[in-house]
mmCIF file with all atom_site columns, C-alpha atoms in Angstrom:
data_model
loop_
_atom_site.group_PDB
_atom_site.id
_atom_site.type_symbol
_atom_site.label_atom_id
_atom_site.label_alt_id
_atom_site.label_comp_id
_atom_site.label_asym_id
_atom_site.label_entity_id
_atom_site.label_seq_id
_atom_site.pdbx_PDB_ins_code
_atom_site.Cartn_x
_atom_site.Cartn_y
_atom_site.Cartn_z
_atom_site.occupancy
_atom_site.B_iso_or_equiv
_atom_site.pdbx_formal_charge
_atom_site.auth_seq_id
_atom_site.auth_comp_id
_atom_site.auth_asym_id
_atom_site.auth_atom_id
_atom_site.pdbx_PDB_model_num
ATOM 1   C CA . MET I 1 1   ? 2.763   -8.430 5.759   1.00 45.00 ? 201 MET I CA 1
ATOM 2   C CA . GLY I 1 2   ? 0.522   -6.824 3.147   1.00 45.00 ? 202 GLY I CA 1
ATOM 3   C CA . GLN I 1 3   ? -2.112  -5.990 5.747   1.00 56.00 ? 203 GLN I CA 1
ATOM 4   C CA . LYS I 1 4   ? 0.359   -4.231 8.057   1.00 75.00 ? 204 LYS I CA 1
ATOM 5   C CA . VAL I 1 5   ? 1.803   -1.837 5.502   1.00 87.00 ? 205 VAL I CA 1
ATOM 6   C CA . ASN I 1 6   ? 0.300   1.147  3.683   1.00 90.00 ? 206 ASN I CA 1
ATOM 7   C CA . PRO I 1 7   ? -1.025  -0.235 0.338   1.00 91.00 ? 207 PRO I CA 1
ATOM 8   C CA . THR I 1 8   ? 0.119   2.866  -1.554  1.00 92.00 ? 208 THR I CA 1
ATOM 9   C CA . GLY I 1 9   ? 3.632   2.889  -0.101  1.00 91.00 ? 209 GLY I CA 1
ATOM 10  C CA . PHE I 1 10  ? 3.881   -0.871 -0.662  1.00 91.00 ? 210 PHE I CA 1
ATOM 11  C CA . ARG I 1 11  ? 3.403   -0.326 -4.430  1.00 92.00 ? 211 ARG I CA 1
ATOM 12  C CA . LEU I 1 12  ? 5.478   2.849  -4.931  1.00 92.00 ? 212 LEU I CA 1
ATOM 13  C CA . GLY I 1 13  ? 7.779   2.439  -7.900  1.00 89.00 ? 213 GLY I CA 1
ATOM 14  C CA . ASN I 1 14  ? 5.794   -0.537 -9.223  1.00 87.00 ? 214 ASN I CA 1
ATOM 15  C CA . ILE I 1 15  ? 2.393   0.806  -10.261 1.00 91.00 ? 215 ILE I CA 1
ATOM 16  C CA . PHE I 1 16  ? 2.230   4.095  -8.311  1.00 93.00 ? 216 PHE I CA 1
ATOM 17  C CA . SER I 1 17  ? 4.472   7.141  -8.611  1.00 93.00 ? 217 SER I CA 1
ATOM 18  C CA . TRP I 1 18  ? 5.467   9.645  -5.944  1.00 94.00 ? 218 TRP I CA 1
ATOM 19  C CA . LYS I 1 19  ? 3.140   12.605 -5.255  1.00 94.00 ? 219 LYS I CA 1
ATOM 20  C CA . SER I 1 20  ? 6.136   14.958 -4.994  1.00 95.00 ? 220 SER I CA 1
ATOM 21  C CA . ARG I 1 21  ? 8.645   14.676 -7.836  1.00 93.00 ? 221 ARG I CA 1
ATOM 22  C CA . TRP I 1 22  ? 11.766  16.822 -7.566  1.00 94.00 ? 222 TRP I CA 1
ATOM 23  C CA . PHE I 1 23  ? 15.464  16.837 -6.673  1.00 93.00 ? 223 PHE I CA 1
ATOM 24  C CA . ALA I 1 24  ? 17.106  19.077 -4.072  1.00 91.00 ? 224 ALA I CA 1
ATOM 25  C CA . LYS I 1 25  ? 20.520  19.578 -2.513  1.00 91.00 ? 225 LYS I CA 1
ATOM 26  C CA . PRO I 1 26  ? 20.899  18.124 1.023   1.00 94.00 ? 226 PRO I CA 1
ATOM 27  C CA . GLU I 1 27  ? 20.832  21.583 2.644   1.00 93.00 ? 227 GLU I CA 1
ATOM 28  C CA . GLU I 1 28  ? 17.608  22.541 0.767   1.00 89.00 ? 228 GLU I CA 1
ATOM 29  C CA . TYR I 1 29  ? 15.755  19.233 1.085   1.00 93.00 ? 229 TYR I CA 1
ATOM 30  C CA . SER I 1 30  ? 14.000  19.903 4.428   1.00 94.00 ? 230 SER I CA 1
ATOM 31  C CA . ASP I 1 31  ? 12.770  23.330 3.247   1.00 90.00 ? 231 ASP I CA 1
ATOM 32  C CA . LYS I 1 32  ? 11.256  21.805 0.099   1.00 91.00 ? 232 LYS I CA 1
ATOM 33  C CA . VAL I 1 33  ? 9.512   19.047 2.099   1.00 94.00 ? 233 VAL I CA 1
ATOM 34  C CA . LEU I 1 34  ? 8.079   21.671 4.480   1.00 93.00 ? 234 LEU I CA 1
ATOM 35  C CA . GLU I 1 35  ? 6.867   23.758 1.519   1.00 91.00 ? 235 GLU I CA 1
ATOM 36  C CA . ASP I 1 36  ? 5.096   20.716 0.036   1.00 94.00 ? 236 ASP I CA 1
ATOM 37  C CA . HIS I 1 37  ? 3.458   20.017 3.409   1.00 95.00 ? 237 HIS I CA 1
ATOM 38  C CA . ARG I 1 38  ? 2.235   23.616 3.731   1.00 93.00 ? 238 ARG I CA 1
ATOM 39  C CA . LEU I 1 39  ? 0.865   23.591 0.185   1.00 94.00 ? 239 LEU I CA 1
ATOM 40  C CA . ARG I 1 40  ? -1.057  20.357 0.766   1.00 95.00 ? 240 ARG I CA 1
ATOM 41  C CA . GLU I 1 41  ? -2.465  21.710 4.043   1.00 94.00 ? 241 GLU I CA 1
ATOM 42  C CA . TYR I 1 42  ? -3.603  24.865 2.239   1.00 94.00 ? 242 TYR I CA 1
ATOM 43  C CA . PHE I 1 43  ? -5.261  22.924 -0.610  1.00 95.00 ? 243 PHE I CA 1
ATOM 44  C CA . ASN I 1 44  ? -7.026  20.525 1.795   1.00 93.00 ? 244 ASN I CA 1
ATOM 45  C CA . GLN I 1 45  ? -8.452  23.491 3.698   1.00 93.00 ? 245 GLN I CA 1
ATOM 46  C CA . LYS I 1 46  ? -9.271  25.714 0.707   1.00 92.00 ? 246 LYS I CA 1
ATOM 47  C CA . LEU I 1 47  ? -10.711 22.986 -1.554  1.00 92.00 ? 247 LEU I CA 1
ATOM 48  C CA . SER I 1 48  ? -12.546 20.900 1.049   1.00 88.00 ? 248 SER I CA 1
ATOM 49  C CA . ASN I 1 49  ? -15.850 21.340 -0.850  1.00 89.00 ? 249 ASN I CA 1
ATOM 50  C CA . ALA I 1 50  ? -14.323 20.644 -4.287  1.00 91.00 ? 250 ALA I CA 1
ATOM 51  C CA . GLY I 1 51  ? -13.706 16.910 -3.680  1.00 91.00 ? 251 GLY I CA 1
ATOM 52  C CA . LEU I 1 52  ? -9.894  17.103 -3.630  1.00 94.00 ? 252 LEU I CA 1
ATOM 53  C CA . VAL I 1 53  ? -8.403  13.635 -4.215  1.00 95.00 ? 253 VAL I CA 1
ATOM 54  C CA . GLN I 1 54  ? -4.687  14.199 -4.807  1.00 94.00 ? 254 GLN I CA 1
ATOM 55  C CA . VAL I 1 55  ? -2.095  16.974 -5.173  1.00 96.00 ? 255 VAL I CA 1
ATOM 56  C CA . ASP I 1 56  ? 0.897   16.251 -7.449  1.00 96.00 ? 256 ASP I CA 1
ATOM 57  C CA . ILE I 1 57  ? 3.909   18.568 -7.142  1.00 96.00 ? 257 ILE I CA 1
ATOM 58  C CA . GLU I 1 58  ? 6.760   18.777 -9.668  1.00 95.00 ? 258 GLU I CA 1
ATOM 59  C CA . ARG I 1 59  ? 9.679   21.196 -9.356  1.00 92.00 ? 259 ARG I CA 1
ATOM 60  C CA . SER I 1 60  ? 12.284  22.564 -11.765 1.00 87.00 ? 260 SER I CA 1
ATOM 61  C CA . ILE I 1 61  ? 14.898  25.274 -11.123 1.00 81.00 ? 261 ILE I CA 1
ATOM 62  C CA . SER I 1 62  ? 12.524  28.269 -11.105 1.00 81.00 ? 262 SER I CA 1
ATOM 63  C CA . LYS I 1 63  ? 9.140   26.688 -11.797 1.00 88.00 ? 263 LYS I CA 1
ATOM 64  C CA . LEU I 1 64  ? 6.708   24.639 -9.753  1.00 91.00 ? 264 LEU I CA 1
ATOM 65  C CA . ARG I 1 65  ? 3.961   22.607 -11.425 1.00 94.00 ? 265 ARG I CA 1
ATOM 66  C CA . ILE I 1 66  ? 0.936   21.590 -9.339  1.00 95.00 ? 266 ILE I CA 1
ATOM 67  C CA . VAL I 1 67  ? -1.773  19.221 -10.575 1.00 95.00 ? 267 VAL I CA 1
ATOM 68  C CA . LEU I 1 68  ? -5.007  19.194 -8.552  1.00 95.00 ? 268 LEU I CA 1
ATOM 69  C CA . ASN I 1 69  ? -7.160  16.081 -8.992  1.00 95.00 ? 269 ASN I CA 1
ATOM 70  C CA . VAL I 1 70  ? -10.698 17.047 -7.951  1.00 95.00 ? 270 VAL I CA 1
ATOM 71  C CA . SER I 1 71  ? -14.201 15.679 -8.471  1.00 93.00 ? 271 SER I CA 1
ATOM 72  C CA . ARG I 1 72  ? -15.725 19.181 -8.935  1.00 92.00 ? 272 ARG I CA 1
ATOM 73  C CA . PRO I 1 73  ? -13.296 21.270 -11.048 1.00 92.00 ? 273 PRO I CA 1
ATOM 74  C CA . GLY I 1 74  ? -15.834 24.082 -11.473 1.00 91.00 ? 274 GLY I CA 1
ATOM 75  C CA . VAL I 1 75  ? -15.532 24.923 -7.761  1.00 90.00 ? 275 VAL I CA 1
ATOM 76  C CA . VAL I 1 76  ? -11.743 25.262 -8.089  1.00 91.00 ? 276 VAL I CA 1
ATOM 77  C CA . ILE I 1 77  ? -11.756 27.298 -11.308 1.00 90.00 ? 277 ILE I CA 1
ATOM 78  C CA . GLY I 1 78  ? -14.583 29.663 -10.316 1.00 85.00 ? 278 GLY I CA 1
ATOM 79  C CA . LYS I 1 79  ? -16.359 32.181 -12.511 1.00 86.00 ? 279 LYS I CA 1
ATOM 80  C CA . GLY I 1 80  ? -14.063 33.078 -15.423 1.00 84.00 ? 280 GLY I CA 1
ATOM 81  C CA . GLY I 1 81  ? -11.109 31.443 -13.651 1.00 85.00 ? 281 GLY I CA 1
ATOM 82  C CA . ALA I 1 82  ? -11.151 34.001 -10.802 1.00 88.00 ? 282 ALA I CA 1
ATOM 83  C CA . ASN I 1 83  ? -10.887 31.429 -8.022  1.00 90.00 ? 283 ASN I CA 1
ATOM 84  C CA . LEU I 1 84  ? -7.978  29.665 -9.749  1.00 90.00 ? 284 LEU I CA 1
ATOM 85  C CA . GLU I 1 85  ? -6.041  32.938 -10.036 1.00 90.00 ? 285 GLU I CA 1
ATOM 86  C CA . GLU I 1 86  ? -6.649  33.655 -6.345  1.00 91.00 ? 286 GLU I CA 1
ATOM 87  C CA . ILE I 1 87  ? -5.325  30.180 -5.405  1.00 92.00 ? 287 ILE I CA 1
ATOM 88  C CA . LYS I 1 88  ? -2.285  30.668 -7.656  1.00 91.00 ? 288 LYS I CA 1
ATOM 89  C CA . LYS I 1 89  ? -1.411  34.012 -5.996  1.00 90.00 ? 289 LYS I CA 1
ATOM 90  C CA . GLU I 1 90  ? -1.730  32.494 -2.530  1.00 91.00 ? 290 GLU I CA 1
ATOM 91  C CA . VAL I 1 91  ? 0.521   29.567 -3.510  1.00 91.00 ? 291 VAL I CA 1
ATOM 92  C CA . GLU I 1 92  ? 3.142   31.999 -4.851  1.00 88.00 ? 292 GLU I CA 1
ATOM 93  C CA . ARG I 1 93  ? 2.949   33.942 -1.583  1.00 88.00 ? 293 ARG I CA 1
ATOM 94  C CA . ILE I 1 94  ? 3.484   30.745 0.480   1.00 87.00 ? 294 ILE I CA 1
ATOM 95  C CA . LEU I 1 95  ? 6.502   29.775 -1.644  1.00 86.00 ? 295 LEU I CA 1
ATOM 96  C CA . ASN I 1 96  ? 8.140   33.192 -2.032  1.00 80.00 ? 296 ASN I CA 1
ATOM 97  C CA . VAL I 1 97  ? 7.492   34.684 1.421   1.00 74.00 ? 297 VAL I CA 1
ATOM 98  C CA . SER I 1 98  ? 11.177  34.466 2.451   1.00 68.00 ? 298 SER I CA 1
ATOM 99  C CA . LYS I 1 99  ? 12.919  34.640 -0.948  1.00 74.00 ? 299 LYS I CA 1
ATOM 100 C CA . THR I 1 100 ? 14.602  37.402 -2.919  1.00 74.00 ? 300 THR I CA 1
ATOM 101 C CA . LYS I 1 101 ? 13.350  38.464 -6.378  1.00 71.00 ? 301 LYS I CA 1
ATOM 102 C CA . LYS I 1 102 ? 16.052  36.403 -8.107  1.00 69.00 ? 302 LYS I CA 1
ATOM 103 C CA . GLU I 1 103 ? 14.985  33.211 -6.279  1.00 75.00 ? 303 GLU I CA 1
ATOM 104 C CA . GLN I 1 104 ? 11.235  33.648 -6.786  1.00 81.00 ? 304 GLN I CA 1
ATOM 105 C CA . VAL I 1 105 ? 9.355   30.575 -8.033  1.00 83.00 ? 305 VAL I CA 1
ATOM 106 C CA . HIS I 1 106 ? 6.713   30.728 -10.785 1.00 87.00 ? 306 HIS I CA 1
ATOM 107 C CA . VAL I 1 107 ? 3.676   28.485 -10.318 1.00 89.00 ? 307 VAL I CA 1
ATOM 108 C CA . ASP I 1 108 ? 1.911   26.493 -13.027 1.00 92.00 ? 308 ASP I CA 1
ATOM 109 C CA . LEU I 1 109 ? -1.460  25.319 -11.685 1.00 92.00 ? 309 LEU I CA 1
ATOM 110 C CA . LYS I 1 110 ? -3.460  22.636 -13.483 1.00 93.00 ? 310 LYS I CA 1
ATOM 111 C CA . VAL I 1 111 ? -6.857  21.152 -12.556 1.00 94.00 ? 311 VAL I CA 1
ATOM 112 C CA . GLU I 1 112 ? -7.817  17.614 -13.578 1.00 94.00 ? 312 GLU I CA 1
ATOM 113 C CA . GLU I 1 113 ? -11.248 16.084 -13.080 1.00 93.00 ? 313 GLU I CA 1
ATOM 114 C CA . VAL I 1 114 ? -11.674 12.761 -11.283 1.00 92.00 ? 314 VAL I CA 1
ATOM 115 C CA . LYS I 1 115 ? -14.055 10.902 -13.586 1.00 90.00 ? 315 LYS I CA 1
ATOM 116 C CA . ASN I 1 116 ? -15.499 8.515  -11.000 1.00 93.00 ? 316 ASN I CA 1
ATOM 117 C CA . PRO I 1 117 ? -15.547 9.921  -7.418  1.00 92.00 ? 317 PRO I CA 1
ATOM 118 C CA . ASP I 1 118 ? -17.010 6.670  -6.022  1.00 94.00 ? 318 ASP I CA 1
ATOM 119 C CA . LEU I 1 119 ? -13.725 4.890  -6.865  1.00 95.00 ? 319 LEU I CA 1
ATOM 120 C CA . SER I 1 120 ? -11.682 7.321  -4.744  1.00 96.00 ? 320 SER I CA 1
ATOM 121 C CA . ALA I 1 121 ? -10.931 5.994  -1.236  1.00 96.00 ? 321 ALA I CA 1
ATOM 122 C CA . LYS I 1 122 ? -10.400 9.558  0.044   1.00 96.00 ? 322 LYS I CA 1
ATOM 123 C CA . LEU I 1 123 ? -13.814 10.810 -1.062  1.00 96.00 ? 323 LEU I CA 1
ATOM 124 C CA . VAL I 1 124 ? -15.574 7.657  0.198   1.00 97.00 ? 324 VAL I CA 1
ATOM 125 C CA . ALA I 1 125 ? -13.846 7.955  3.596   1.00 97.00 ? 325 ALA I CA 1
ATOM 126 C CA . GLU I 1 126 ? -14.665 11.671 3.878   1.00 95.00 ? 326 GLU I CA 1
ATOM 127 C CA . ARG I 1 127 ? -18.327 10.979 3.118   1.00 95.00 ? 327 ARG I CA 1
ATOM 128 C CA . ILE I 1 128 ? -18.462 8.321  5.871   1.00 97.00 ? 328 ILE I CA 1
ATOM 129 C CA . ILE I 1 129 ? -16.659 10.679 8.311   1.00 96.00 ? 329 ILE I CA 1
ATOM 130 C CA . ASN I 1 130 ? -19.203 13.458 7.683   1.00 95.00 ? 330 ASN I CA 1
ATOM 131 C CA . GLN I 1 131 ? -22.047 10.988 8.222   1.00 96.00 ? 331 GLN I CA 1
ATOM 132 C CA . LEU I 1 132 ? -20.536 9.731  11.507  1.00 95.00 ? 332 LEU I CA 1
ATOM 133 C CA . ILE I 1 133 ? -20.053 13.296 12.752  1.00 94.00 ? 333 ILE I CA 1
ATOM 134 C CA . GLY I 1 134 ? -23.689 13.991 11.854  1.00 94.00 ? 334 GLY I CA 1
ATOM 135 C CA . ARG I 1 135 ? -24.723 10.979 14.028  1.00 92.00 ? 335 ARG I CA 1
ATOM 136 C CA . TYR I 1 136 ? -25.879 8.942  11.027  1.00 93.00 ? 336 TYR I CA 1
ATOM 137 C CA . PRO I 1 137 ? -26.125 5.165  11.785  1.00 94.00 ? 337 PRO I CA 1
ATOM 138 C CA . HIS I 1 138 ? -22.668 3.766  11.032  1.00 94.00 ? 338 HIS I CA 1
ATOM 139 C CA . ARG I 1 139 ? -23.832 0.428  9.564   1.00 95.00 ? 339 ARG I CA 1
ATOM 140 C CA . ARG I 1 140 ? -26.163 2.177  7.146   1.00 96.00 ? 340 ARG I CA 1
ATOM 141 C CA . ALA I 1 141 ? -23.441 4.659  6.144   1.00 96.00 ? 341 ALA I CA 1
ATOM 142 C CA . VAL I 1 142 ? -20.961 1.843  5.471   1.00 97.00 ? 342 VAL I CA 1
ATOM 143 C CA . SER I 1 143 ? -23.458 -0.357 3.567   1.00 96.00 ? 343 SER I CA 1
ATOM 144 C CA . GLN I 1 144 ? -24.426 2.584  1.330   1.00 96.00 ? 344 GLN I CA 1
ATOM 145 C CA . ALA I 1 145 ? -20.736 3.285  0.657   1.00 97.00 ? 345 ALA I CA 1
ATOM 146 C CA . LEU I 1 146 ? -20.085 -0.380 -0.207  1.00 97.00 ? 346 LEU I CA 1
ATOM 147 C CA . GLU I 1 147 ? -22.993 -0.434 -2.667  1.00 96.00 ? 347 GLU I CA 1
ATOM 148 C CA . LYS I 1 148 ? -21.918 2.809  -4.381  1.00 96.00 ? 348 LYS I CA 1
ATOM 149 C CA . VAL I 1 149 ? -18.297 1.696  -4.749  1.00 97.00 ? 349 VAL I CA 1
ATOM 150 C CA . MET I 1 150 ? -19.214 -1.721 -6.195  1.00 96.00 ? 350 MET I CA 1
ATOM 151 C CA . ALA I 1 151 ? -21.802 -0.123 -8.530  1.00 96.00 ? 351 ALA I CA 1
ATOM 152 C CA . ALA I 1 152 ? -19.060 2.237  -9.797  1.00 94.00 ? 352 ALA I CA 1
ATOM 153 C CA . GLY I 1 153 ? -17.099 -0.751 -11.106 1.00 94.00 ? 353 GLY I CA 1
ATOM 154 C CA . ALA I 1 154 ? -14.738 -1.679 -8.264  1.00 95.00 ? 354 ALA I CA 1
ATOM 155 C CA . LYS I 1 155 ? -13.530 -5.284 -7.964  1.00 96.00 ? 355 LYS I CA 1
ATOM 156 C CA . GLY I 1 156 ? -13.595 -5.110 -4.170  1.00 96.00 ? 356 GLY I CA 1
ATOM 157 C CA . VAL I 1 157 ? -13.859 -2.762 -1.197  1.00 97.00 ? 357 VAL I CA 1
ATOM 158 C CA . LYS I 1 158 ? -13.012 -2.967 2.501   1.00 97.00 ? 358 LYS I CA 1
ATOM 159 C CA . ILE I 1 159 ? -14.030 -0.432 5.159   1.00 97.00 ? 359 ILE I CA 1
ATOM 160 C CA . GLN I 1 160 ? -12.765 -0.530 8.741   1.00 96.00 ? 360 GLN I CA 1
ATOM 161 C CA . LEU I 1 161 ? -14.040 1.505  11.688  1.00 97.00 ? 361 LEU I CA 1
ATOM 162 C CA . SER I 1 162 ? -12.103 1.638  14.977  1.00 96.00 ? 362 SER I CA 1
ATOM 163 C CA . GLY I 1 163 ? -12.927 3.393  18.241  1.00 94.00 ? 363 GLY I CA 1
ATOM 164 C CA . ARG I 1 164 ? -16.100 4.237  20.138  1.00 93.00 ? 364 ARG I CA 1
ATOM 165 C CA . ILE I 1 165 ? -18.386 3.304  17.256  1.00 94.00 ? 365 ILE I CA 1
ATOM 166 C CA . GLY I 1 166 ? -21.945 4.469  17.863  1.00 88.00 ? 366 GLY I CA 1
ATOM 167 C CA . GLY I 1 167 ? -20.906 6.070  21.164  1.00 87.00 ? 367 GLY I CA 1
ATOM 168 C CA . THR I 1 168 ? -20.293 2.790  23.013  1.00 89.00 ? 368 THR I CA 1
ATOM 169 C CA . GLU I 1 169 ? -18.326 2.786  26.287  1.00 90.00 ? 369 GLU I CA 1
ATOM 170 C CA . ILE I 1 170 ? -15.644 0.357  25.047  1.00 92.00 ? 370 ILE I CA 1
ATOM 171 C CA . GLY I 1 171 ? -13.818 0.902  21.764  1.00 92.00 ? 371 GLY I CA 1
ATOM 172 C CA . ARG I 1 172 ? -13.894 -1.840 19.139  1.00 94.00 ? 372 ARG I CA 1
ATOM 173 C CA . THR I 1 173 ? -13.000 -2.532 15.505  1.00 95.00 ? 373 THR I CA 1
ATOM 174 C CA . GLU I 1 174 ? -15.503 -3.435 12.817  1.00 96.00 ? 374 GLU I CA 1
ATOM 175 C CA . LYS I 1 175 ? -14.560 -4.557 9.272   1.00 96.00 ? 375 LYS I CA 1
ATOM 176 C CA . TYR I 1 176 ? -16.857 -4.659 6.264   1.00 96.00 ? 376 TYR I CA 1
ATOM 177 C CA . PHE I 1 177 ? -15.984 -6.405 2.976   1.00 93.00 ? 377 PHE I CA 1
ATOM 178 C CA . GLN I 1 178 ? -17.411 -6.765 -0.485  1.00 95.00 ? 378 GLN I CA 1
ATOM 179 C CA . GLY I 1 179 ? -15.571 -8.375 -3.390  1.00 95.00 ? 379 GLY I CA 1
ATOM 180 C CA . SER I 1 180 ? -11.841 -9.169 -3.034  1.00 94.00 ? 380 SER I CA 1
ATOM 181 C CA . ILE I 1 181 ? -8.884  -7.110 -1.763  1.00 93.00 ? 381 ILE I CA 1
ATOM 182 C CA . PRO I 1 182 ? -5.560  -8.784 -2.741  1.00 92.00 ? 382 PRO I CA 1
ATOM 183 C CA . THR I 1 183 ? -3.355  -6.820 -0.300  1.00 87.00 ? 383 THR I CA 1
ATOM 184 C CA . GLN I 1 184 ? -0.114  -8.666 -1.150  1.00 88.00 ? 384 GLN I CA 1
ATOM 185 C CA . THR I 1 185 ? -0.388  -8.557 -4.958  1.00 90.00 ? 385 THR I CA 1
ATOM 186 C CA . LEU I 1 186 ? 1.949   -5.779 -6.159  1.00 92.00 ? 386 LEU I CA 1
ATOM 187 C CA . ARG I 1 187 ? 0.168   -5.306 -9.494  1.00 94.00 ? 387 ARG I CA 1
ATOM 188 C CA . ALA I 1 188 ? -3.212  -4.838 -7.759  1.00 95.00 ? 388 ALA I CA 1
ATOM 189 C CA . ASN I 1 189 ? -4.387  -1.223 -8.087  1.00 95.00 ? 389 ASN I CA 1
ATOM 190 C CA . ILE I 1 190 ? -5.624  -0.545 -4.545  1.00 95.00 ? 390 ILE I CA 1
ATOM 191 C CA . ASP I 1 191 ? -6.614  2.974  -3.524  1.00 95.00 ? 391 ASP I CA 1
ATOM 192 C CA . TYR I 1 192 ? -6.275  3.528  0.232   1.00 96.00 ? 392 TYR I CA 1
ATOM 193 C CA . PHE I 1 193 ? -7.121  6.323  2.643   1.00 96.00 ? 393 PHE I CA 1
ATOM 194 C CA . GLU I 1 194 ? -7.430  6.684  6.419   1.00 95.00 ? 394 GLU I CA 1
ATOM 195 C CA . ALA I 1 195 ? -8.633  9.561  8.594   1.00 95.00 ? 395 ALA I CA 1
ATOM 196 C CA . PRO I 1 196 ? -10.275 10.074 12.005  1.00 95.00 ? 396 PRO I CA 1
ATOM 197 C CA . ALA I 1 197 ? -13.880 11.158 12.549  1.00 95.00 ? 397 ALA I CA 1
ATOM 198 C CA . LYS I 1 198 ? -14.204 13.447 15.569  1.00 94.00 ? 398 LYS I CA 1
ATOM 199 C CA . THR I 1 199 ? -17.608 12.388 16.914  1.00 92.00 ? 399 THR I CA 1
ATOM 200 C CA . ARG I 1 200 ? -19.271 13.590 20.118  1.00 91.00 ? 400 ARG I CA 1
ATOM 201 C CA . SER I 1 201 ? -18.194 10.506 22.050  1.00 89.00 ? 401 SER I CA 1
ATOM 202 C CA . GLY I 1 202 ? -14.597 10.460 20.754  1.00 91.00 ? 402 GLY I CA 1
ATOM 203 C CA . TYR I 1 203 ? -12.495 9.690  17.712  1.00 94.00 ? 403 TYR I CA 1
ATOM 204 C CA . VAL I 1 204 ? -13.492 6.929  15.291  1.00 96.00 ? 404 VAL I CA 1
ATOM 205 C CA . GLY I 1 205 ? -10.798 5.881  12.823  1.00 96.00 ? 405 GLY I CA 1
ATOM 206 C CA . VAL I 1 206 ? -11.998 5.245  9.256   1.00 97.00 ? 406 VAL I CA 1
ATOM 207 C CA . LYS I 1 207 ? -9.944  3.213  6.760   1.00 96.00 ? 407 LYS I CA 1
ATOM 208 C CA . VAL I 1 208 ? -10.995 2.497  3.171   1.00 97.00 ? 408 VAL I CA 1
ATOM 209 C CA . TRP I 1 209 ? -9.442  0.105  0.626   1.00 97.00 ? 409 TRP I CA 1
ATOM 210 C CA . ILE I 1 210 ? -10.799 0.071  -2.959  1.00 97.00 ? 410 ILE I CA 1
ATOM 211 C CA . TYR I 1 211 ? -9.546  -2.552 -5.439  1.00 97.00 ? 411 TYR I CA 1
ATOM 212 C CA . ARG I 1 212 ? -9.821  -1.225 -8.999  1.00 94.00 ? 412 ARG I CA 1
ATOM 213 C CA . GLY I 1 213 ? -8.324  -4.225 -10.793 1.00 93.00 ? 413 GLY I CA 1
ATOM 214 C CA . GLU I 1 214 ? -4.860  -5.364 -11.846 1.00 93.00 ? 414 GLU I CA 1
ATOM 215 C CA . VAL I 1 215 ? -2.428  -3.157 -13.735 1.00 89.00 ? 415 VAL I CA 1
ATOM 216 C CA . VAL I 1 216 ? -1.096  -5.019 -16.768 1.00 79.00 ? 416 VAL I CA 1
#
């Protein structure tokens, strides 16, 4: 069962918390979910070169707190904080585009640095995707990723590629392991990410599991 379910969702409430933390009335719930989705889409597009790992959103009555976990905070902040102010104004525009002055939401934007980017499944997967799109040999790309992750202090890593790997006629799945990945242990801190690589011959799905150790 552990291998068929999302490792993050499987551990929500045990060792992981929700990425959106707020309460809404039933009639407002769908609007808030859509706002969160639009914000995350904007951040993924705007901060693609800043190594964005996670966006945490917390809401109160008239305030919205956003925490951006990035590997390169200097890119987000900009010279003298100019880039951060620009992002904050755009976020306020997205949120308040259809609201009156009384209902306007104030945004509190915070940037936190990811200390070890090689232990982030999202950043590892994105690096592999860029290499596959650039026609880099997939086995070499994966082996380099495995070495970097294990050297960063991970207890285990698994990388799976699915599709027309290397431009072959028939799609296949290849799995690469190093260390251990206890998928059914709830206290195991496993970072997971999946995304497609749009190569010239078709889509190649990339999945990355990184085991960081047990949470006591």
